[in-house]
Amino acid sequence: MKYEDIKLNDIYEIEKTITSNMVETFAEITGDKNPVHLDEEFAKNSIFKARIAHGILVVGQISAVLGMEFPGPGTIYLKQDTKFLKPVYIGEKIKISVEVKEKYDEKSRILLSTKVFNEKGKLAVDGEALVLFKGE
Amino acid sequence: MKYEDIKLNDIYEIEKTITSNMVETFAEITGDKNPVHLDEEFAKNSIFKARIAHGILVVGQISAVLGMEFPGPGTIYLKQDTKFLKPVYIGEKIKISVEVKEKYDEKSRILLSTKVFNEKGKLAVDGEALVLFKGE
């Protein structure tokens, strides 16, 4: 994709399921072994009532969309802001939605809204990314 | 740790090395297989000159500190803002620094600055986290 092909308000959406394996592996490579992510029994008695994914693992799914799909190869991450509004549960199918909010032509930068919806369609993670994108 | 034990300007710092295995595993669980992270030859010819870690993998190390060490167990992530200022290279020893900037007692919330320094001591990732923390 070329910088010129990206238009204001363009939206890219994709669905993905957060698996138990993804959460356990993320716990290994970061060291975040909070039992709310790993221990079914502990999680059941927490305010979440079941095991949840690490927030940053969910943000990693956004990052993968930016780097691989939209805008895709050539994207350099400058900024990512995120608000964690609702938990994402293990096995939950999420929808990642990326929308072009601003283009700064002189610097080849793009401001994108980055939203993650849970299986019930509620906004789970809200945020914004700023990327440098000169195209492939 | 209890909410009351946390004081304004308290700083927690830890060093950690980002390994090739961590980067390859993160690529698997997110799908972000950008060759700048995985392909030595490709990375050598990129503006980075060598393989770099995924930005969000580095943020995952911050998240692990918040959830496991400082403030530690009981932390609920509300917000994480990050600016990616410099790349973090594979095999690089980073320093993660978390500092208490504000406490909102009535809501048991803490605002923390979250910084990651590269091996040369330069700020690589700057940011801020807002957490809910009622203590253990």
Coordinates of C-alpha atoms in Angstrom, one line a residue:
Chain A
M1 CA 0.0 0.0 0.0
K2 CA 1.1 3.6 -0.7
Y3 CA 0.7 6.6 1.5
E4 CA -1.4 8.2 -1.2
D5 CA -3.9 5.3 -1.2
I6 CA -4.9 5.9 2.4
K7 CA -7.8 8.2 2.8
L8 CA -9.3 10.0 5.8
N9 CA -12.0 7.8 7.5
D10 CA -10.8 4.6 5.8
I11 CA -11.7 1.8 8.2
Y12 CA -10.0 -1.7 8.4
E13 CA -11.6 -4.3 10.6
I14 CA -10.6 -7.9 11.5
E15 CA -11.8 -10.5 14.0
K16 CA -9.5 -12.6 16.1
T17 CA -9.8 -15.0 19.1
I18 CA -7.6 -14.6 22.1
T19 CA -6.6 -18.2 23.1
S20 CA -5.4 -19.6 26.4
N21 CA -2.1 -20.5 24.7
M22 CA -1.6 -16.8 23.6
V23 CA -2.2 -15.7 27.2
E24 CA 0.1 -18.4 28.8
T25 CA 2.8 -17.6 26.2
F26 CA 2.6 -13.8 26.8
A27 CA 2.9 -14.5 30.6
E28 CA 6.1 -16.4 29.9
I29 CA 7.8 -13.8 27.7
T30 CA 6.9 -10.8 29.9
G31 CA 6.9 -12.4 33.3
D32 CA 3.4 -11.2 34.0
K33 CA 2.1 -14.3 35.8
N34 CA -0.8 -12.6 37.5
P35 CA -3.2 -15.4 38.5
V36 CA -6.1 -13.5 37.0
H37 CA -4.6 -14.5 33.6
L38 CA -3.5 -18.0 34.5
D39 CA -5.4 -19.5 37.3
E40 CA -9.1 -20.5 36.6
E41 CA -10.0 -20.8 40.3
F42 CA -8.3 -17.5 41.4
A43 CA -10.0 -15.7 38.4
K44 CA -13.4 -17.1 39.3
N45 CA -13.2 -15.4 42.7
S46 CA -11.9 -12.1 41.3
I47 CA -14.0 -9.2 40.2
F48 CA -13.6 -10.5 36.6
K49 CA -15.2 -13.9 37.4
A50 CA -13.1 -15.7 34.8
R51 CA -9.6 -15.7 33.3
I52 CA -8.8 -12.5 31.3
A53 CA -6.2 -11.7 28.7
H54 CA -3.4 -9.3 29.5
G55 CA -4.3 -5.8 28.3
I56 CA -1.1 -5.4 26.4
L57 CA -1.5 -8.7 24.7
V58 CA -4.7 -7.2 23.2
V59 CA -2.8 -4.1 22.2
G60 CA -0.3 -6.5 20.5
Q61 CA -3.1 -7.6 18.2
I62 CA -3.7 -4.0 17.2
S63 CA 0.0 -3.5 16.6
A64 CA 0.0 -6.6 14.4
V65 CA -2.8 -5.1 12.3
L66 CA -0.9 -1.9 11.8
G67 CA 2.4 -3.6 10.9
M68 CA 1.1 -6.4 8.7
E69 CA -2.3 -5.3 7.3
F70 CA -3.3 -1.7 7.6
P71 CA -1.4 0.4 6.8
G72 CA 0.9 -2.7 6.7
P73 CA 4.5 -3.2 5.8
G74 CA 6.6 -0.1 6.1
T75 CA 4.7 1.2 9.2
I76 CA 6.8 2.6 12.0
Y77 CA 5.1 3.0 15.3
L78 CA 5.6 6.4 16.9
K79 CA 2.8 6.4 19.6
Q80 CA 0.1 4.2 21.0
D81 CA -2.4 5.4 23.6
T82 CA -4.8 2.9 25.1
K83 CA -7.7 2.9 27.6
F84 CA -8.7 -0.4 29.0
L85 CA -12.5 -0.2 29.4
K86 CA -13.6 -3.8 29.7
P87 CA -11.7 -7.1 30.2
V88 CA -11.2 -9.5 27.3
Y89 CA -11.8 -13.1 28.3
I90 CA -9.9 -16.2 27.2
G91 CA -11.6 -17.7 24.2
E92 CA -13.3 -14.4 23.3
K93 CA -13.6 -13.3 19.7
I94 CA -12.6 -9.7 19.5
K95 CA -13.0 -7.2 16.6
I96 CA -10.1 -4.9 16.0
S97 CA -11.1 -1.6 14.2
V98 CA -8.5 0.8 12.8
E99 CA -9.7 4.1 11.3
V100 CA -7.8 6.9 9.7
K101 CA -8.4 10.1 11.6
E102 CA -5.7 12.5 10.3
K103 CA -2.9 12.5 7.7
Y104 CA 0.1 14.7 8.1
D105 CA 1.5 14.7 4.5
E106 CA 4.7 16.7 5.1
K107 CA 5.9 14.2 7.6
S108 CA 4.2 11.0 6.1
R109 CA 2.5 10.4 9.4
I110 CA -1.0 9.0 10.0
L111 CA -3.1 9.2 13.1
L112 CA -5.4 6.2 13.6
S113 CA -8.1 5.4 16.0
T114 CA -7.6 1.9 17.3
K115 CA -10.6 0.2 18.9
V116 CA -11.1 -3.3 20.2
F117 CA -14.7 -4.6 20.7
N118 CA -15.5 -7.7 22.7
E119 CA -17.8 -10.5 21.6
K120 CA -20.8 -8.6 22.8
G121 CA -19.9 -5.7 20.6
K122 CA -18.9 -3.5 23.6
L123 CA -15.8 -1.3 23.4
A124 CA -13.1 -3.1 25.4
V125 CA -10.0 -1.1 24.5
D126 CA -10.1 2.4 23.1
G127 CA -7.1 4.3 21.8
E128 CA -5.1 6.1 19.2
A129 CA -1.9 5.3 17.2
L130 CA 0.5 7.6 15.4
V131 CA 2.6 6.0 12.7
L132 CA 5.2 7.0 10.2
F133 CA 4.2 5.4 6.8
K134 CA 5.9 6.0 3.6
G135 CA 4.4 3.0 1.9
E136 CA 6.1 -0.2 0.6
Chain B
M1 CA 1.9 -3.7 49.2
K2 CA -0.9 -1.4 50.4
Y3 CA -2.2 1.7 48.7
E4 CA -1.1 3.8 51.7
D5 CA 2.5 2.6 51.4
I6 CA 2.9 4.1 48.0
K7 CA 4.3 7.7 48.1
L8 CA 4.5 10.4 45.5
N9 CA 7.8 10.3 43.6
D10 CA 8.5 6.7 44.6
I11 CA 10.6 5.1 41.9
Y12 CA 10.9 1.4 41.0
E13 CA 13.6 0.3 38.5
I14 CA 14.5 -3.0 37.0
E15 CA 16.8 -4.2 34.2
K16 CA 15.8 -6.9 31.7
T17 CA 17.2 -8.2 28.4
I18 CA 15.0 -8.6 25.4
T19 CA 15.9 -11.9 23.8
S20 CA 15.5 -13.3 20.3
N21 CA 13.2 -15.9 21.7
M22 CA 10.9 -13.3 23.3
V23 CA 10.6 -11.5 19.9
E24 CA 10.0 -14.7 17.9
T25 CA 7.4 -15.8 20.4
F26 CA 5.6 -12.4 20.4
A27 CA 5.5 -12.6 16.6
E28 CA 3.7 -15.9 16.9
I29 CA 1.1 -14.9 19.4
T30 CA 0.2 -11.6 17.7
G31 CA 0.9 -12.4 14.0
D32 CA 3.2 -9.4 13.7
K33 CA 5.9 -11.1 11.6
N34 CA 7.4 -7.9 10.2
P35 CA 10.8 -9.0 8.9
V36 CA 12.5 -6.1 10.8
H37 CA 11.8 -8.2 13.9
L38 CA 12.6 -11.6 12.5
D39 CA 14.9 -11.5 9.5
E40 CA 18.6 -10.5 10.2
E41 CA 19.4 -9.8 6.6
F42 CA 16.2 -7.6 6.0
A43 CA 16.8 -5.7 9.2
K44 CA 20.5 -5.0 8.3
N45 CA 19.2 -3.2 5.2
S46 CA 16.5 -1.3 7.0
I47 CA 16.8 2.1 8.7
F48 CA 17.3 0.2 12.0
K49 CA 20.5 -1.7 10.8
A50 CA 19.7 -4.7 13.0
R51 CA 16.7 -6.7 14.3
I52 CA 14.5 -4.8 16.7
A53 CA 11.9 -5.8 19.3
H54 CA 8.2 -5.1 18.8
G55 CA 7.3 -1.9 20.6
I56 CA 4.4 -3.5 22.3
L57 CA 6.6 -6.4 23.6
V58 CA 8.6 -3.7 25.3
V59 CA 5.4 -2.2 26.8
G60 CA 4.6 -5.7 27.9
Q61 CA 7.7 -5.6 30.2
I62 CA 6.3 -2.4 31.8
S63 CA 3.0 -4.1 32.3
A64 CA 4.6 -7.0 34.0
V65 CA 6.4 -4.7 36.4
L66 CA 3.1 -3.0 37.3
G67 CA 1.2 -6.2 37.7
M68 CA 3.9 -8.2 39.5
E69 CA 6.3 -5.9 41.3
F70 CA 5.3 -2.2 41.6
P71 CA 2.6 -1.6 42.7
G72 CA 2.2 -5.4 42.1
P73 CA -0.6 -7.9 42.8
G74 CA -4.0 -6.2 42.8
T75 CA -3.1 -3.7 40.1
I76 CA -5.8 -3.1 37.5
Y77 CA -4.7 -1.4 34.3
L78 CA -6.9 1.5 33.2
K79 CA -4.7 3.3 30.8
Q80 CA -1.3 3.1 29.1
D81 CA 0.1 5.8 26.8
T82 CA 3.4 5.2 25.1
K83 CA 5.7 7.1 22.7
F84 CA 8.3 5.0 20.9
L85 CA 11.4 7.2 20.7
K86 CA 14.1 4.8 19.9
P87 CA 14.2 1.1 18.8
V88 CA 15.1 -1.6 21.3
Y89 CA 17.5 -4.2 19.7
I90 CA 17.5 -7.9 20.2
G91 CA 19.8 -8.8 23.1
E92 CA 19.7 -5.3 24.5
K93 CA 19.5 -4.8 28.2
I94 CA 16.8 -2.3 29.0
K95 CA 16.0 -0.4 32.2
I96 CA 12.3 -0.1 33.1
S97 CA 11.6 2.8 35.4
V98 CA 8.2 3.4 37.1
E99 CA 7.6 6.6 39.1
V100 CA 4.5 7.7 41.1
K101 CA 3.3 11.0 39.7
E102 CA -0.1 11.4 41.2
K103 CA -2.4 9.6 43.7
Y104 CA -6.2 9.9 43.6
D105 CA -7.2 8.6 47.0
E106 CA -10.9 8.8 46.6
K107 CA -10.8 6.4 43.7
S108 CA -7.7 4.4 44.7
R109 CA -6.0 5.3 41.4
I110 CA -2.3 5.9 40.8
L111 CA -0.8 7.8 37.8
L112 CA 2.7 6.5 37.0
S113 CA 5.3 7.6 34.6
T114 CA 6.6 4.5 32.7
K115 CA 10.0 4.9 31.0
V116 CA 12.2 2.4 29.3
F117 CA 15.9 3.2 28.7
N118 CA 18.1 1.4 26.2
E119 CA 21.5 0.0 27.0
K120 CA 23.2 3.4 26.3
G121 CA 20.9 5.0 28.8
K122 CA 18.8 6.8 26.2
L123 CA 15.0 7.1 26.6
A124 CA 13.6 4.5 24.2
V125 CA 9.9 4.4 25.3
D126 CA 8.3 7.2 27.3
G127 CA 4.8 7.0 28.7
E128 CA 2.3 7.1 31.5
A129 CA 0.0 4.5 33.1
L130 CA -3.1 4.9 35.2
V131 CA -4.0 2.0 37.5
L132 CA -6.6 1.1 40.0
F133 CA -4.8 -0.2 43.1
K134 CA -6.5 -1.1 46.4
G135 CA -3.5 -3.2 47.6
E136 CA -3.3 -6.9 48.3

